[in-house]
PDB file of C-alpha atoms in Angstrom:
ATOM      1  CA  UNK A 287      -2.936 -16.683  -0.935  1.00 42.00           C
ATOM      2  CA  UNK A 288      -4.950 -16.535   2.248  1.00 42.00           C
ATOM      3  CA  UNK A 289      -8.666 -15.980   2.165  1.00 43.00           C
ATOM      4  CA  UNK A 290     -10.134 -13.103   4.155  1.00 46.00           C
ATOM      5  CA  UNK A 291     -13.902 -12.852   4.590  1.00 44.00           C
ATOM      6  CA  UNK A 292     -15.553  -9.513   3.895  1.00 47.00           C
ATOM      7  CA  UNK A 293     -16.134  -8.888   7.610  1.00 44.00           C
ATOM      8  CA  UNK A 294     -12.440  -9.611   8.280  1.00 43.00           C
ATOM      9  CA  UNK A 295     -13.286 -11.306  11.601  1.00 40.00           C
ATOM     10  CA  UNK A 296     -11.352 -14.533  10.956  1.00 41.00           C
ATOM     11  CA  UNK A 297      -7.729 -14.623  12.070  1.00 41.00           C
ATOM     12  CA  UNK A 298      -5.078 -15.479   9.496  1.00 45.00           C
ATOM     13  CA  UNK A 299      -1.345 -16.013   9.885  1.00 49.00           C
ATOM     14  CA  UNK A 300       0.320 -12.671   9.248  1.00 51.00           C
ATOM     15  CA  UNK A 301       3.818 -11.331   9.895  1.00 54.00           C
ATOM     16  CA  UNK A 302       4.374  -9.847  13.358  1.00 56.00           C
ATOM     17  CA  UNK A 303       4.929  -6.296  12.043  1.00 55.00           C
ATOM     18  CA  UNK A 304       1.450  -6.408  10.502  1.00 54.00           C
ATOM     19  CA  UNK A 305      -0.299  -8.178  13.398  1.00 63.00           C
ATOM     20  CA  UNK A 306      -2.136  -4.998  14.435  1.00 77.00           C
ATOM     21  CA  UNK A 307      -3.000  -3.964  10.891  1.00 82.00           C
ATOM     22  CA  UNK A 308      -6.565  -3.750   9.667  1.00 84.00           C
ATOM     23  CA  UNK A 309      -8.020  -4.104   6.209  1.00 84.00           C
ATOM     24  CA  UNK A 310     -10.462  -1.446   5.101  1.00 88.00           C
ATOM     25  CA  UNK A 311     -12.572  -1.385   1.980  1.00 87.00           C
ATOM     26  CA  UNK A 312     -14.246   1.382   0.040  1.00 91.00           C
ATOM     27  CA  UNK A 313     -16.338   0.944  -3.067  1.00 90.00           C
ATOM     28  CA  UNK A 314     -16.119   3.560  -5.781  1.00 93.00           C
ATOM     29  CA  UNK A 315     -18.096   3.509  -8.999  1.00 95.00           C
ATOM     30  CA  UNK A 316     -16.999   3.954 -12.588  1.00 95.00           C
ATOM     31  CA  UNK A 317     -19.849   5.194 -14.761  1.00 96.00           C
ATOM     32  CA  UNK A 318     -20.341   5.499 -18.503  1.00 96.00           C
ATOM     33  CA  UNK A 319     -23.291   6.938 -20.429  1.00 96.00           C
ATOM     34  CA  UNK A 320     -25.650   4.301 -21.789  1.00 96.00           C
ATOM     35  CA  UNK A 321     -28.164   5.013 -24.543  1.00 95.00           C
ATOM     36  CA  UNK A 322     -31.530   3.353 -23.923  1.00 94.00           C
ATOM     37  CA  UNK A 323     -33.788   2.094 -26.759  1.00 95.00           C
ATOM     38  CA  UNK A 324     -36.031   5.101 -26.053  1.00 95.00           C
ATOM     39  CA  UNK A 325     -33.138   7.421 -26.896  1.00 94.00           C
ATOM     40  CA  UNK A 326     -32.646   8.521 -23.306  1.00 96.00           C
ATOM     41  CA  UNK A 327     -29.150   8.484 -21.898  1.00 96.00           C
ATOM     42  CA  UNK A 328     -28.515   7.284 -18.365  1.00 96.00           C
ATOM     43  CA  UNK A 329     -25.393   6.383 -16.436  1.00 96.00           C
ATOM     44  CA  UNK A 330     -24.400   2.719 -16.270  1.00 95.00           C
ATOM     45  CA  UNK A 331     -22.141   2.196 -13.266  1.00 95.00           C
ATOM     46  CA  UNK A 332     -19.820  -0.589 -12.152  1.00 91.00           C
ATOM     47  CA  UNK A 333     -18.491  -1.077  -8.598  1.00 87.00           C
ATOM     48  CA  UNK A 334     -14.743  -0.697  -8.139  1.00 86.00           C
ATOM     49  CA  UNK A 335     -13.751  -2.066  -4.718  1.00 84.00           C
ATOM     50  CA  UNK A 336     -10.525  -0.770  -3.190  1.00 88.00           C
ATOM     51  CA  UNK A 337      -8.720  -2.477  -0.304  1.00 87.00           C
ATOM     52  CA  UNK A 338      -6.366  -0.669   2.083  1.00 87.00           C
ATOM     53  CA  UNK A 339      -3.999  -1.914   4.786  1.00 84.00           C
ATOM     54  CA  UNK A 340      -3.984   0.331   7.849  1.00 85.00           C
ATOM     55  CA  UNK A 341      -1.160  -0.264  10.344  1.00 84.00           C
ATOM     56  CA  UNK A 342      -0.391   1.744  13.496  1.00 85.00           C
ATOM     57  CA  UNK A 343       2.224   4.481  12.994  1.00 84.00           C
ATOM     58  CA  UNK A 344       2.517   3.756   9.255  1.00 83.00           C
ATOM     59  CA  UNK A 345       0.966   5.348   6.178  1.00 85.00           C
ATOM     60  CA  UNK A 346      -2.139   3.660   4.795  1.00 86.00           C
ATOM     61  CA  UNK A 347      -1.327   1.535   1.738  1.00 86.00           C
ATOM     62  CA  UNK A 348      -3.715   0.544  -1.038  1.00 87.00           C
ATOM     63  CA  UNK A 349      -3.315  -3.168  -1.742  1.00 86.00           C
ATOM     64  CA  UNK A 350      -6.201  -3.659  -4.175  1.00 86.00           C
ATOM     65  CA  UNK A 351      -3.974  -4.831  -7.028  1.00 83.00           C
ATOM     66  CA  UNK A 352      -2.437  -7.464  -4.739  1.00 82.00           C
ATOM     67  CA  UNK A 353      -5.799  -8.903  -3.638  1.00 81.00           C
ATOM     68  CA  UNK A 354      -8.191 -11.137  -5.545  1.00 81.00           C
ATOM     69  CA  UNK A 355     -11.791  -9.995  -5.027  1.00 76.00           C
ATOM     70  CA  UNK A 356     -14.783 -12.181  -5.893  1.00 80.00           C
ATOM     71  CA  UNK A 357     -17.458  -9.606  -6.747  1.00 74.00           C
ATOM     72  CA  UNK A 358     -20.233 -12.206  -6.448  1.00 83.00           C
ATOM     73  CA  UNK A 359     -19.428 -13.421  -2.931  1.00 84.00           C
ATOM     74  CA  UNK A 360     -17.424 -10.485  -1.611  1.00 74.00           C
ATOM     75  CA  UNK A 361     -14.605 -12.800  -0.551  1.00 80.00           C
ATOM     76  CA  UNK A 362     -11.134 -11.280  -0.629  1.00 77.00           C
ATOM     77  CA  UNK A 363      -8.021 -13.403  -1.141  1.00 78.00           C
ATOM     78  CA  UNK A 364      -4.942 -11.702   0.225  1.00 73.00           C
ATOM     79  CA  UNK A 365      -1.422 -12.449  -1.024  1.00 68.00           C
ATOM     80  CA  UNK A 366       0.646 -14.939   0.954  1.00 65.00           C
ATOM     81  CA  UNK A 367       2.193 -13.298   4.007  1.00 60.00           C
ATOM     82  CA  UNK A 368       5.675 -13.567   2.459  1.00 54.00           C
ATOM     83  CA  UNK A 369       4.622 -11.708  -0.695  1.00 64.00           C
ATOM     84  CA  UNK A 370       6.069  -8.218  -1.043  1.00 68.00           C
ATOM     85  CA  UNK A 371       3.448  -5.508  -0.595  1.00 70.00           C
ATOM     86  CA  UNK A 372       3.928  -1.814  -1.331  1.00 71.00           C
ATOM     87  CA  UNK A 373       5.462   0.428   1.305  1.00 74.00           C
ATOM     88  CA  UNK A 374       3.506   3.572   2.031  1.00 75.00           C
ATOM     89  CA  UNK A 375       4.890   7.102   2.081  1.00 74.00           C
ATOM     90  CA  UNK A 376       3.733  10.101   4.029  1.00 75.00           C
ATOM     91  CA  UNK A 377       2.270  12.800   1.769  1.00 73.00           C
ATOM     92  CA  UNK A 378       5.146  15.161   2.560  1.00 74.00           C
ATOM     93  CA  UNK A 379       7.572  12.489   1.282  1.00 76.00           C
ATOM     94  CA  UNK A 380       5.852  12.137  -2.112  1.00 72.00           C
ATOM     95  CA  UNK A 381       7.743  13.882  -4.911  1.00 74.00           C
ATOM     96  CA  UNK A 382       6.274  14.837  -8.269  1.00 72.00           C
ATOM     97  CA  UNK A 383       8.585  15.307 -11.216  1.00 75.00           C
ATOM     98  CA  UNK A 384       5.897  15.949 -13.832  1.00 69.00           C
ATOM     99  CA  UNK A 385       5.375  19.155 -15.783  1.00 61.00           C
ATOM    100  CA  UNK A 386       3.864  21.743 -13.422  1.00 59.00           C
ATOM    101  CA  UNK A 387       3.677  24.440 -15.967  1.00 54.00           C
TER     102      UNK A 387
END
């Protein structure tokens, strides 16, 4: 795995087809109700970082499950450049076979 700092300014060895790709991050939150000793209920939320690879002329691909994220330091370890990553699809190419009824 190669280590990528949170600001993504360091260069790492990457395959030529991904040389112009960028990594983007968003943080979403998962919240659950928490009952306080006073009886009040308030949300208790946890950060859920998501990492995306954005390449010119290609669909954006979420690669969160392929990255190791240290929530304390914010450091992201990316898979080795030879590791298979998901291939994105354009929305019009996505097919749903579930029950629509």
